Amino acid sequence: MGALVGAALLVAAGIGALGTAPATAAPDGATPLGRIVPAPAKVTPGGSAYEITAKTRIRVDDASKDARRIGGYLADVLRPSTGYRLPVTDDDAGDGIRLELSAKDKALGAEGYRLTSTGRSVTIVAHAPAGLFHGVQTLRQQLPAKAESDSRQSGPWLVAGGTVEDSPRYGYRSAMLDVSRHFFSVDKVKRYIDQLALYKINKLHLHLSDDQGWRIAIDSWPRLATYGGSTQVGGGAGGHYTKAQYKDIVRYAASRYLEVVPEIDMPSHTNAALASYAELNCDGVAPPLYTGTEVGFSSLCVNKQVTYDFVDDVVRELAALTPGKYLHIGGDEAHSTSHEDYVTFMNRVQPIVAKYGKTVVGWHQLTEATPIKGALAQYWGLDGTSAAEKAQVAAAAKNGTGLVISPADRTYLDMKYTKDTPLGLAWAGYVEVQRSYDWDPGNYLPGAPAAAVKGVEAPMWSETLSESAQVEYMAFPRLPGVAELGWSPAATHDWNTYKVRLAEQAPRWDALGIAYYKSPQVPWNG
Ligand code: ACM
């Protein structure tokens, strides 16, 4: 790791130079090597470009099912636009596109890769399958944007010559989708997963429960989904995932090297559960379903044993469905739970998560209680958050609690860009593209040690969003910036060069059918 990071710092200046050049192609017509998002750690351009032709084969390690599957994924991306056969073969001797897993390249880590492009081949080497997959995303972005089209286009399909050596700054690079305020079908979630994968995001945080809807089937408490999931903001039909559908999402995410982090938000944000089971309420009376957008009015009954039986059942069933390491227990905006009750509740619930083998993630209010060993606190404050609140989170970080940084006034993708944005909310202010990119997660929270920062997240709350096109308009172009903050070395960070690389992504979004916000801050046409 040390060698790769050291090299990254050396070449950071090189990336800057690439980025400040005019947004034109290299002399041979290829996208200059490394002019992609997120910026790679190290780029050494040189030599001839590789051209994908009708004869190109995708050669994979015969010993690896993962390499074969990733080869198939790459072929699926490129066959419609190139019109070529692009057979995936385990005859790994020869030219073409080569995907290799290398046991000895330990320095590439769990997610790193090395891509080498010459006149004869493009070779992606990784130590682990996730690295091969991320290398394939780099290859996609090196090709012309029309490679993303689902209809046949004309080439040439050139990959600039040289070597990219790349691994992430942070292991936790997350996007959240709130499927509670509005329900999103499995197909809509899969579409978003595909978009996240292009930018090397590796966690999908699903906000599965809130006041307006419970979205996951739980066999021991069936009314949570059938009744608690039967509506959404505005009173529409809502919905929920069956266990088979949830597993399908988890599997699909895993095939794109994203780990699903499921969230059951507690003790507040629980009206859908309270409406489904009267016994969960302190007064034994179930409230009506809720379809508005207020927050902080609901609370599980902290002093009833049935509350913990409920949490145990839900966590047990959800943990069993979830191969990933994490389970998010929310903990935000418990405005109708006393501080004492909140602490009691969070401190009782965390060991339940541990009992079922999962690592606790909570919104940063978790630090008002005692975060369990290994827990992650997700910081969602903003510039105006009180110094005392920031200090409390920083103190927990000094004590060993890991941090996921998702400032509401930087990374919340549902915040309006400007006062004229037709969708979204504005309680954290307007968040234009530069504001969402131009900060450093490593030193964002005063007093928190840099080593406590495990990564970043871009949450998408859905009070105002129900269609993929709406999600995409809010995510693009801000999501790639948060992805870059999570992946790229801090030394590459520079708005003036980033905005040029970002602008060069737009034809790719056009080809993918993503209607993005054309921010005046970004030089879209070079
Ligand atoms: C939050 O935005 N309530 C975590």
Short mmCIF file of C-alpha atoms and ligand atoms in Angstrom, two decimals:
data_model
loop_
_atom_site.label_atom_id
_atom_site.label_comp_id
_atom_site.label_asym_id
_atom_site.label_seq_id
_atom_site.Cartn_x
_atom_site.Cartn_y
_atom_site.Cartn_z
CA MET A 1 0.00 0.00 0.00
CA GLY A 2 2.78 2.42 0.95
CA ALA A 3 4.40 2.30 -2.47
CA LEU A 4 1.14 2.90 -4.27
CA VAL A 5 0.14 5.83 -2.07
CA GLY A 6 3.60 7.38 -2.37
CA ALA A 7 3.44 7.08 -6.13
CA ALA A 8 -0.03 8.61 -6.07
CA LEU A 9 1.31 11.75 -4.45
CA LEU A 10 4.06 12.00 -7.05
CA VAL A 11 1.65 11.91 -9.95
CA ALA A 12 -1.04 14.08 -8.48
CA ALA A 13 0.55 17.04 -10.20
CA GLY A 14 0.40 15.14 -13.48
CA ILE A 15 -3.33 14.68 -13.18
CA GLY A 16 -3.71 18.37 -12.56
CA ALA A 17 -1.81 19.11 -15.73
CA LEU A 18 -4.02 16.73 -17.71
CA GLY A 19 -7.11 18.33 -16.29
CA THR A 20 -6.13 21.89 -17.09
CA ALA A 21 -5.46 21.04 -20.73
CA PRO A 22 -8.31 21.88 -23.09
CA ALA A 23 -11.00 19.20 -23.17
CA THR A 24 -9.83 17.79 -26.47
CA ALA A 25 -8.91 14.24 -27.33
CA ALA A 26 -5.34 13.00 -27.59
CA PRO A 27 -3.79 13.21 -31.10
CA ASP A 28 -4.90 9.64 -31.90
CA GLY A 29 -8.50 10.47 -30.94
CA ALA A 30 -8.56 8.52 -27.68
CA THR A 31 -9.67 9.97 -24.33
CA PRO A 32 -6.40 10.93 -22.57
CA LEU A 33 -5.46 8.18 -20.14
CA GLY A 34 -6.78 8.86 -16.65
CA ARG A 35 -9.19 11.63 -17.64
CA ILE A 36 -12.02 9.85 -15.85
CA VAL A 37 -14.10 10.12 -12.66
CA PRO A 38 -13.02 9.30 -9.99
CA ALA A 39 -9.46 10.48 -10.74
CA PRO A 40 -7.08 7.52 -10.57
CA ALA A 41 -4.25 7.45 -8.05
CA LYS A 42 -1.48 7.14 -10.63
CA VAL A 43 -1.44 7.59 -14.41
CA THR A 44 1.54 7.00 -16.67
CA PRO A 45 0.48 7.76 -20.24
CA GLY A 46 2.54 6.61 -23.21
CA GLY A 47 2.78 4.28 -26.17
CA SER A 48 0.16 3.39 -28.73
CA ALA A 49 -3.53 3.19 -28.10
CA TYR A 50 -5.32 -0.15 -28.09
CA GLU A 51 -8.24 -0.49 -30.49
CA ILE A 52 -11.17 -2.80 -29.84
CA THR A 53 -12.11 -4.45 -33.16
CA ALA A 54 -14.34 -7.23 -34.46
CA LYS A 55 -11.49 -9.63 -33.62
CA THR A 56 -11.12 -8.61 -29.96
CA ARG A 57 -11.55 -11.33 -27.38
CA ILE A 58 -12.01 -10.85 -23.65
CA ARG A 59 -9.51 -13.20 -22.05
CA VAL A 60 -10.03 -14.20 -18.43
CA ASP A 61 -8.22 -16.37 -15.90
CA ASP A 62 -9.59 -19.85 -16.35
CA ALA A 63 -9.44 -20.49 -12.61
CA SER A 64 -11.74 -17.67 -11.63
CA LYS A 65 -15.53 -17.62 -11.86
CA ASP A 66 -15.40 -13.97 -10.82
CA ALA A 67 -13.09 -12.99 -13.67
CA ARG A 68 -15.35 -14.81 -16.13
CA ARG A 69 -18.43 -13.05 -14.76
CA ILE A 70 -16.72 -9.65 -14.93
CA GLY A 71 -15.65 -10.43 -18.49
CA GLY A 72 -19.27 -11.22 -19.32
CA TYR A 73 -20.38 -7.95 -17.75
CA LEU A 74 -17.88 -6.00 -19.87
CA ALA A 75 -19.04 -7.83 -23.00
CA ASP A 76 -22.66 -6.98 -22.15
CA VAL A 77 -21.74 -3.28 -21.92
CA LEU A 78 -19.80 -3.21 -25.21
CA ARG A 79 -21.59 -5.62 -27.57
CA PRO A 80 -24.66 -3.47 -28.36
CA SER A 81 -22.67 -0.32 -29.21
CA THR A 82 -19.71 -1.91 -31.00
CA GLY A 83 -21.72 -4.62 -32.69
CA TYR A 84 -18.76 -6.98 -32.11
CA ARG A 85 -19.03 -10.53 -30.75
CA LEU A 86 -16.42 -9.97 -28.03
CA PRO A 87 -16.26 -13.61 -26.95
CA VAL A 88 -15.21 -14.23 -23.34
CA THR A 89 -12.60 -16.97 -23.35
CA ASP A 90 -10.42 -18.63 -20.77
CA ASP A 91 -7.68 -18.99 -23.36
CA ASP A 92 -5.65 -16.34 -21.59
CA ALA A 93 -2.57 -16.44 -23.84
CA GLY A 94 -2.81 -13.81 -26.53
CA ASP A 95 -3.84 -10.25 -27.31
CA GLY A 96 -7.14 -8.55 -26.61
CA ILE A 97 -8.73 -7.42 -23.36
CA ARG A 98 -7.21 -9.42 -20.52
CA LEU A 99 -8.63 -9.69 -16.99
CA GLU A 100 -6.17 -11.23 -14.55
CA LEU A 101 -6.36 -11.96 -10.84
CA SER A 102 -2.89 -11.95 -9.32
CA ALA A 103 -2.21 -13.44 -5.90
CA LYS A 104 1.19 -11.77 -5.74
CA ASP A 105 0.02 -8.19 -6.42
CA LYS A 106 -0.99 -7.68 -2.78
CA ALA A 107 -0.22 -3.97 -2.97
CA LEU A 108 -3.34 -3.52 -5.09
CA GLY A 109 -5.40 -4.44 -2.03
CA ALA A 110 -9.06 -5.46 -1.94
CA GLU A 111 -10.23 -2.98 -4.59
CA GLY A 112 -7.18 -1.74 -6.51
CA TYR A 113 -6.20 -2.59 -10.08
CA ARG A 114 -3.56 -1.89 -12.69
CA LEU A 115 -4.67 -1.23 -16.26
CA THR A 116 -2.04 -1.36 -19.00
CA SER A 117 -2.95 -0.36 -22.53
CA THR A 118 -0.65 -1.05 -25.50
CA GLY A 119 -1.11 -1.40 -29.23
CA ARG A 120 -1.83 -5.12 -28.70
CA SER A 121 -3.89 -5.41 -25.55
CA VAL A 122 -5.52 -3.85 -22.54
CA THR A 123 -4.64 -5.82 -19.44
CA ILE A 124 -6.37 -5.29 -16.10
CA VAL A 125 -4.65 -6.94 -13.14
CA ALA A 126 -6.12 -7.01 -9.65
CA HIS A 127 -5.50 -8.85 -6.40
CA ALA A 128 -9.24 -9.35 -5.81
CA PRO A 129 -12.34 -9.46 -8.04
CA ALA A 130 -13.62 -6.03 -6.90
CA GLY A 131 -10.41 -4.52 -8.26
CA LEU A 132 -10.96 -6.16 -11.65
CA PHE A 133 -14.49 -4.77 -11.68
CA HIS A 134 -13.30 -1.24 -10.85
CA GLY A 135 -10.65 -1.57 -13.57
CA VAL A 136 -13.41 -2.43 -16.02
CA GLN A 137 -15.19 0.81 -15.05
CA THR A 138 -11.99 2.69 -15.85
CA LEU A 139 -11.81 0.94 -19.22
CA ARG A 140 -15.44 1.92 -19.95
CA GLN A 141 -14.70 5.58 -19.26
CA GLN A 142 -11.58 5.51 -21.44
CA LEU A 143 -13.72 4.46 -24.41
CA PRO A 144 -15.84 6.98 -26.32
CA ALA A 145 -19.11 7.82 -24.54
CA LYS A 146 -21.12 6.21 -27.33
CA ALA A 147 -19.75 2.85 -26.11
CA GLU A 148 -22.59 3.12 -23.55
CA SER A 149 -25.26 3.24 -26.23
CA ASP A 150 -27.69 0.35 -26.58
CA SER A 151 -27.63 0.61 -30.37
CA ARG A 152 -24.83 0.09 -32.85
CA GLN A 153 -22.41 3.02 -33.22
CA SER A 154 -19.34 3.57 -35.35
CA GLY A 155 -15.84 3.36 -33.86
CA PRO A 156 -12.94 3.61 -33.65
CA TRP A 157 -12.93 2.18 -30.11
CA LEU A 158 -9.60 3.39 -28.80
CA VAL A 159 -8.07 3.11 -25.33
CA ALA A 160 -5.11 5.51 -24.90
CA GLY A 161 -1.73 3.88 -24.25
CA GLY A 162 -0.08 3.72 -20.84
CA THR A 163 -0.69 2.46 -17.33
CA VAL A 164 -3.22 3.37 -14.63
CA GLU A 165 -2.40 2.13 -11.14
CA ASP A 166 -5.28 2.78 -8.82
CA SER A 167 -6.74 2.00 -5.43
CA PRO A 168 -9.25 3.84 -3.22
CA ARG A 169 -8.62 6.37 -0.49
CA TYR A 170 -11.52 4.95 1.56
CA GLY A 171 -13.05 1.48 1.82
CA TYR A 172 -16.56 2.83 2.57
CA ARG A 173 -17.98 4.69 -0.44
CA SER A 174 -21.71 4.69 -0.11
CA ALA A 175 -24.91 5.92 -1.66
CA MET A 176 -28.21 5.78 0.21
CA LEU A 177 -31.64 5.40 -1.33
CA ASP A 178 -34.68 6.19 0.83
CA VAL A 179 -37.20 3.59 -0.35
CA SER A 180 -39.54 4.43 2.52
CA ARG A 181 -40.82 7.94 1.76
CA HIS A 182 -41.49 6.67 -1.74
CA PHE A 183 -41.18 3.01 -2.64
CA PHE A 184 -38.79 2.13 -5.47
CA SER A 185 -39.29 -1.10 -7.43
CA VAL A 186 -36.51 -3.68 -7.68
CA ASP A 187 -35.85 -2.60 -11.27
CA LYS A 188 -35.45 1.06 -10.25
CA VAL A 189 -33.00 0.06 -7.51
CA LYS A 190 -31.02 -2.05 -10.00
CA ARG A 191 -30.84 0.87 -12.41
CA TYR A 192 -29.39 3.07 -9.66
CA ILE A 193 -26.91 0.33 -8.68
CA ASP A 194 -25.61 0.28 -12.26
CA GLN A 195 -25.09 4.04 -12.16
CA LEU A 196 -23.29 3.84 -8.79
CA ALA A 197 -20.98 1.09 -10.07
CA LEU A 198 -19.74 3.31 -12.90
CA TYR A 199 -18.27 5.62 -10.26
CA LYS A 200 -16.79 2.85 -8.07
CA ILE A 201 -19.29 3.28 -5.21
CA ASN A 202 -19.16 0.10 -3.10
CA LYS A 203 -22.05 0.39 -0.61
CA LEU A 204 -25.78 0.70 -1.20
CA HIS A 205 -27.45 1.91 2.00
CA LEU A 206 -31.18 1.14 1.79
CA HIS A 207 -33.34 3.20 4.16
CA LEU A 208 -35.94 0.44 4.55
CA SER A 209 -38.22 1.89 7.19
CA ASP A 210 -39.56 5.25 8.23
CA ASP A 211 -42.78 6.88 9.38
CA GLN A 212 -44.32 6.61 5.92
CA GLY A 213 -43.53 3.01 5.04
CA TRP A 214 -41.99 -0.30 6.11
CA ARG A 215 -40.42 -1.87 3.02
CA ILE A 216 -39.06 -5.31 3.94
CA ALA A 217 -41.03 -8.48 4.70
CA ILE A 218 -40.44 -9.76 8.24
CA ASP A 219 -42.07 -13.18 8.75
CA SER A 220 -42.47 -12.86 12.52
CA TRP A 221 -44.20 -9.46 12.22
CA PRO A 222 -46.00 -9.72 8.87
CA ARG A 223 -48.14 -6.60 9.20
CA LEU A 224 -45.03 -4.40 9.11
CA ALA A 225 -44.84 -4.93 5.35
CA THR A 226 -48.43 -5.73 4.43
CA TYR A 227 -49.96 -2.83 6.38
CA GLY A 228 -46.99 -0.63 7.34
CA GLY A 229 -45.75 -0.75 3.75
CA SER A 230 -49.12 -0.04 2.17
CA THR A 231 -48.68 3.68 1.57
CA GLN A 232 -46.07 6.41 1.08
CA VAL A 233 -45.67 10.20 1.06
CA GLY A 234 -48.70 11.70 -0.63
CA GLY A 235 -50.85 8.61 0.00
CA GLY A 236 -49.85 6.42 -2.95
CA ALA A 237 -49.86 2.64 -2.79
CA GLY A 238 -46.33 2.21 -1.42
CA GLY A 239 -45.06 -1.35 -1.47
CA HIS A 240 -42.46 -3.60 0.08
CA TYR A 241 -39.78 -6.06 -0.94
CA THR A 242 -40.47 -9.73 -0.37
CA LYS A 243 -37.51 -11.58 1.04
CA ALA A 244 -36.84 -13.01 -2.44
CA GLN A 245 -36.89 -9.52 -3.95
CA TYR A 246 -34.55 -8.14 -1.30
CA LYS A 247 -32.16 -11.05 -1.91
CA ASP A 248 -32.36 -10.30 -5.63
CA ILE A 249 -31.27 -6.69 -4.93
CA VAL A 250 -28.46 -7.93 -2.68
CA ARG A 251 -27.28 -10.37 -5.36
CA TYR A 252 -27.44 -7.77 -8.11
CA ALA A 253 -25.53 -5.27 -5.98
CA ALA A 254 -22.90 -7.93 -5.21
CA SER A 255 -22.49 -8.61 -8.94
CA ARG A 256 -21.50 -4.93 -9.21
CA TYR A 257 -19.31 -5.18 -6.07
CA LEU A 258 -21.65 -3.14 -3.90
CA GLU A 259 -22.50 -4.31 -0.40
CA VAL A 260 -26.06 -3.62 0.75
CA VAL A 261 -26.26 -1.85 4.13
CA PRO A 262 -29.90 -2.18 5.28
CA GLU A 263 -31.30 0.41 7.67
CA ILE A 264 -34.14 0.04 10.13
CA ASP A 265 -34.45 3.52 11.61
CA MET A 266 -35.16 3.49 15.37
CA PRO A 267 -36.43 4.56 17.90
CA SER A 268 -38.06 7.44 15.98
CA HIS A 269 -39.05 7.34 12.30
CA THR A 270 -41.17 4.33 13.28
CA ASN A 271 -44.78 5.35 12.67
CA ALA A 272 -45.27 2.62 10.04
CA ALA A 273 -44.31 -0.03 12.62
CA LEU A 274 -46.33 1.62 15.40
CA ALA A 275 -49.37 1.74 13.11
CA SER A 276 -48.97 -1.96 12.29
CA TYR A 277 -48.78 -3.28 15.88
CA ALA A 278 -50.64 -1.57 18.72
CA GLU A 279 -48.50 -3.31 21.35
CA LEU A 280 -45.40 -1.40 20.24
CA ASN A 281 -47.01 1.84 21.50
CA CYS A 282 -46.66 2.89 25.14
CA ASP A 283 -50.43 3.52 25.30
CA GLY A 284 -51.28 0.33 23.40
CA VAL A 285 -53.08 2.30 20.68
CA ALA A 286 -51.92 2.10 17.06
CA PRO A 287 -51.72 5.49 15.31
CA PRO A 288 -52.99 5.86 11.76
CA LEU A 289 -50.64 5.41 8.80
CA TYR A 290 -48.79 8.61 7.94
CA THR A 291 -48.24 10.13 4.50
CA GLY A 292 -46.90 13.59 5.36
CA THR A 293 -43.28 14.73 5.63
CA GLU A 294 -42.82 15.82 9.25
CA VAL A 295 -40.06 14.13 11.25
CA GLY A 296 -39.39 13.26 14.89
CA PHE A 297 -42.96 12.65 16.10
CA SER A 298 -42.86 8.85 16.51
CA SER A 299 -41.07 6.68 19.04
CA LEU A 300 -40.90 3.03 19.91
CA CYS A 301 -41.83 2.41 23.56
CA VAL A 302 -38.46 2.24 25.27
CA ASN A 303 -39.64 0.71 28.54
CA LYS A 304 -41.63 -2.24 27.17
CA GLN A 305 -39.99 -5.64 26.75
CA VAL A 306 -42.00 -6.28 23.56
CA THR A 307 -40.00 -3.46 21.90
CA TYR A 308 -36.78 -5.46 22.28
CA ASP A 309 -38.46 -8.72 21.22
CA PHE A 310 -39.56 -6.85 18.10
CA VAL A 311 -36.08 -5.44 17.45
CA ASP A 312 -34.50 -8.87 18.02
CA ASP A 313 -36.86 -10.50 15.50
CA VAL A 314 -36.40 -7.80 12.88
CA VAL A 315 -32.61 -7.68 13.23
CA ARG A 316 -32.36 -11.50 13.20
CA GLU A 317 -34.41 -11.83 10.00
CA LEU A 318 -32.74 -8.91 8.26
CA ALA A 319 -29.24 -10.05 9.25
CA ALA A 320 -30.01 -13.51 7.87
CA LEU A 321 -30.98 -11.96 4.52
CA THR A 322 -27.93 -9.73 4.36
CA PRO A 323 -24.48 -11.17 3.57
CA GLY A 324 -22.79 -7.79 4.13
CA LYS A 325 -21.05 -6.81 7.32
CA TYR A 326 -23.20 -3.85 8.39
CA LEU A 327 -26.66 -3.16 9.75
CA HIS A 328 -27.75 0.48 10.16
CA ILE A 329 -30.04 1.22 13.10
CA GLY A 330 -30.77 4.87 12.34
CA GLY A 331 -31.09 6.77 15.61
CA ASP A 332 -31.61 10.23 14.10
CA GLU A 333 -34.18 12.87 15.04
CA ALA A 334 -35.60 11.09 18.09
CA HIS A 335 -37.31 14.32 19.13
CA SER A 336 -40.13 12.60 20.98
CA THR A 337 -37.88 10.23 22.94
CA SER A 338 -36.27 11.62 26.13
CA HIS A 339 -32.47 11.71 26.18
CA GLU A 340 -32.44 9.13 28.95
CA ASP A 341 -34.76 6.80 27.03
CA TYR A 342 -32.75 7.31 23.84
CA VAL A 343 -29.54 6.25 25.57
CA THR A 344 -31.27 3.25 27.15
CA PHE A 345 -32.68 2.18 23.79
CA MET A 346 -29.55 2.59 21.67
CA ASN A 347 -27.41 0.86 24.28
CA ARG A 348 -29.83 -2.11 24.40
CA VAL A 349 -30.24 -2.44 20.67
CA GLN A 350 -26.58 -2.36 19.59
CA PRO A 351 -25.72 -5.71 21.28
CA ILE A 352 -28.66 -7.29 19.42
CA VAL A 353 -27.03 -6.29 16.12
CA ALA A 354 -23.71 -7.71 17.33
CA LYS A 355 -25.42 -10.93 18.46
CA TYR A 356 -26.53 -11.52 14.88
CA GLY A 357 -23.02 -10.98 13.58
CA LYS A 358 -23.36 -7.47 12.15
CA THR A 359 -21.44 -4.25 12.67
CA VAL A 360 -23.56 -1.33 13.90
CA VAL A 361 -23.92 1.79 11.80
CA GLY A 362 -25.98 4.66 13.18
CA TRP A 363 -26.61 8.28 12.34
CA HIS A 364 -24.23 10.39 14.42
CA GLN A 365 -26.74 10.88 17.26
CA LEU A 366 -25.63 7.38 18.23
CA THR A 367 -22.70 9.15 19.91
CA GLU A 368 -25.17 10.56 22.48
CA ALA A 369 -25.33 6.95 23.72
CA THR A 370 -22.29 4.64 23.94
CA PRO A 371 -21.31 3.35 20.49
CA ILE A 372 -20.48 -0.34 20.70
CA LYS A 373 -16.94 -1.41 19.79
CA GLY A 374 -16.46 -1.31 16.03
CA ALA A 375 -19.57 0.84 15.38
CA LEU A 376 -19.63 3.48 12.67
CA ALA A 377 -21.32 6.84 13.21
CA GLN A 378 -22.64 8.54 10.10
CA TYR A 379 -22.11 12.28 10.45
CA TRP A 380 -24.89 14.22 8.70
CA GLY A 381 -24.43 17.67 10.26
CA LEU A 382 -23.90 20.85 8.35
CA ASP A 383 -21.92 24.07 8.70
CA GLY A 384 -24.50 25.36 11.19
CA THR A 385 -24.43 22.29 13.44
CA SER A 386 -23.47 23.37 16.98
CA ALA A 387 -19.84 23.14 18.09
CA ALA A 388 -21.00 20.98 21.00
CA GLU A 389 -22.63 18.42 18.71
CA LYS A 390 -19.59 18.31 16.44
CA ALA A 391 -17.34 17.92 19.50
CA GLN A 392 -19.40 15.01 20.77
CA VAL A 393 -18.98 13.13 17.48
CA ALA A 394 -15.27 14.02 17.36
CA ALA A 395 -14.83 12.73 20.91
CA ALA A 396 -16.42 9.41 19.95
CA ALA A 397 -14.11 9.24 16.93
CA LYS A 398 -11.10 9.80 19.20
CA ASN A 399 -12.44 6.94 21.30
CA GLY A 400 -12.43 4.51 18.36
CA THR A 401 -15.83 5.01 16.69
CA GLY A 402 -15.38 5.08 12.93
CA LEU A 403 -16.99 7.84 10.88
CA VAL A 404 -18.87 7.89 7.61
CA ILE A 405 -19.06 11.51 6.50
CA SER A 406 -22.22 12.71 4.76
CA PRO A 407 -22.73 16.42 5.52
CA ALA A 408 -26.29 17.41 4.65
CA ASP A 409 -25.14 20.66 3.04
CA ARG A 410 -22.56 18.82 0.88
CA THR A 411 -23.60 15.26 0.06
CA TYR A 412 -27.39 15.12 0.48
CA LEU A 413 -28.45 14.54 -3.11
CA ASP A 414 -32.04 15.54 -2.40
CA MET A 415 -31.08 19.13 -1.56
CA LYS A 416 -32.06 21.57 -4.29
CA TYR A 417 -29.17 22.87 -6.41
CA THR A 418 -30.65 26.38 -6.46
CA LYS A 419 -33.93 28.06 -5.54
CA ASP A 420 -35.19 27.15 -9.01
CA THR A 421 -34.66 23.38 -8.72
CA PRO A 422 -38.14 21.87 -9.16
CA LEU A 423 -37.46 18.79 -7.01
CA GLY A 424 -35.92 18.24 -3.62
CA LEU A 425 -35.80 19.98 -0.25
CA ALA A 426 -33.78 22.97 0.98
CA TRP A 427 -33.59 22.63 4.77
CA ALA A 428 -29.78 22.27 4.57
CA GLY A 429 -29.53 25.07 2.00
CA TYR A 430 -28.91 24.92 -1.73
CA VAL A 431 -26.12 22.59 -2.78
CA GLU A 432 -24.61 23.44 -6.14
CA VAL A 433 -22.12 21.10 -7.79
CA GLN A 434 -18.98 22.88 -6.59
CA ARG A 435 -20.22 22.95 -3.00
CA SER A 436 -20.91 19.20 -3.07
CA TYR A 437 -17.39 18.44 -4.35
CA ASP A 438 -15.15 21.09 -2.84
CA TRP A 439 -14.38 19.83 0.68
CA ASP A 440 -12.25 17.13 2.25
CA PRO A 441 -13.80 14.29 4.25
CA GLY A 442 -10.41 13.68 5.89
CA ASN A 443 -10.42 16.93 7.84
CA TYR A 444 -14.08 17.91 7.71
CA LEU A 445 -15.12 17.34 11.30
CA PRO A 446 -13.03 19.49 13.65
CA GLY A 447 -11.10 17.42 16.17
CA ALA A 448 -11.87 14.03 14.59
CA PRO A 449 -8.71 12.08 13.77
CA ALA A 450 -8.26 11.52 10.03
CA ALA A 451 -7.79 7.80 10.68
CA ALA A 452 -11.31 7.58 12.14
CA VAL A 453 -12.81 8.53 8.77
CA LYS A 454 -13.81 5.32 6.98
CA GLY A 455 -15.50 6.97 4.04
CA VAL A 456 -18.31 9.05 2.63
CA GLU A 457 -21.94 8.69 1.65
CA ALA A 458 -24.31 10.46 -0.69
CA PRO A 459 -27.84 10.01 0.70
CA MET A 460 -30.93 10.39 -1.51
CA TRP A 461 -34.00 11.11 0.62
CA SER A 462 -37.20 10.64 -1.32
CA GLU A 463 -39.90 12.89 0.13
CA THR A 464 -40.16 14.60 -3.29
CA LEU A 465 -38.84 11.80 -5.52
CA SER A 466 -40.51 8.68 -6.84
CA GLU A 467 -39.23 8.13 -10.39
CA SER A 468 -35.77 7.11 -11.63
CA ALA A 469 -35.57 10.23 -13.79
CA GLN A 470 -36.08 12.39 -10.68
CA VAL A 471 -33.43 10.50 -8.69
CA GLU A 472 -31.02 10.84 -11.61
CA TYR A 473 -31.60 14.58 -12.00
CA MET A 474 -30.65 15.04 -8.34
CA ALA A 475 -27.73 12.56 -8.41
CA PHE A 476 -26.13 13.84 -11.59
CA PRO A 477 -23.80 15.64 -11.57
CA ARG A 478 -23.27 15.59 -7.77
CA LEU A 479 -22.94 11.85 -7.15
CA PRO A 480 -19.71 11.46 -9.19
CA GLY A 481 -18.12 14.20 -7.05
CA VAL A 482 -18.89 12.40 -3.79
CA ALA A 483 -17.64 9.18 -5.40
CA GLU A 484 -14.38 10.96 -6.24
CA LEU A 485 -14.03 12.24 -2.65
CA GLY A 486 -14.30 8.63 -1.53
CA TRP A 487 -11.95 7.11 -4.09
CA SER A 488 -9.29 9.57 -5.21
CA PRO A 489 -6.14 10.63 -3.30
CA ALA A 490 -6.65 13.98 -1.57
CA ALA A 491 -3.71 15.34 -3.60
CA THR A 492 -5.75 15.06 -6.82
CA HIS A 493 -8.51 17.26 -5.40
CA ASP A 494 -8.97 20.39 -7.49
CA TRP A 495 -12.30 21.87 -8.57
CA ASN A 496 -10.89 23.53 -11.69
CA THR A 497 -9.58 20.29 -13.15
CA TYR A 498 -12.41 18.18 -11.75
CA LYS A 499 -15.10 20.26 -13.44
CA VAL A 500 -13.48 19.58 -16.84
CA ARG A 501 -13.42 15.82 -16.25
CA LEU A 502 -17.00 16.04 -14.98
CA ALA A 503 -18.16 17.86 -18.10
CA GLU A 504 -16.62 15.10 -20.21
CA GLN A 505 -18.96 12.59 -18.49
CA ALA A 506 -22.08 14.27 -19.90
CA PRO A 507 -22.12 12.49 -23.29
CA ARG A 508 -21.91 9.22 -21.34
CA TRP A 509 -25.00 10.17 -19.31
CA ASP A 510 -26.75 11.09 -22.56
CA ALA A 511 -25.92 7.66 -23.98
CA LEU A 512 -27.18 6.00 -20.78
CA GLY A 513 -30.43 7.95 -20.79
CA ILE A 514 -29.59 9.94 -17.66
CA ALA A 515 -31.14 13.42 -17.72
CA TYR A 516 -28.81 15.47 -15.50
CA TYR A 517 -28.86 19.00 -14.11
CA LYS A 518 -26.87 21.27 -16.42
CA SER A 519 -25.20 23.32 -13.71
CA PRO A 520 -23.80 26.65 -14.94
CA GLN A 521 -20.71 25.91 -12.80
CA VAL A 522 -19.60 23.12 -15.16
CA PRO A 523 -18.08 23.78 -18.64
CA TRP A 524 -20.33 21.27 -20.43
CA ASN A 525 -19.18 22.11 -23.91
CA GLY A 526 -15.43 22.36 -23.30
C1 ACM B 1 -31.23 12.58 8.59
O1 ACM B 1 -31.09 13.30 7.59
N1 ACM B 1 -32.29 12.70 9.37
C2 ACM B 1 -30.26 11.54 8.90
#
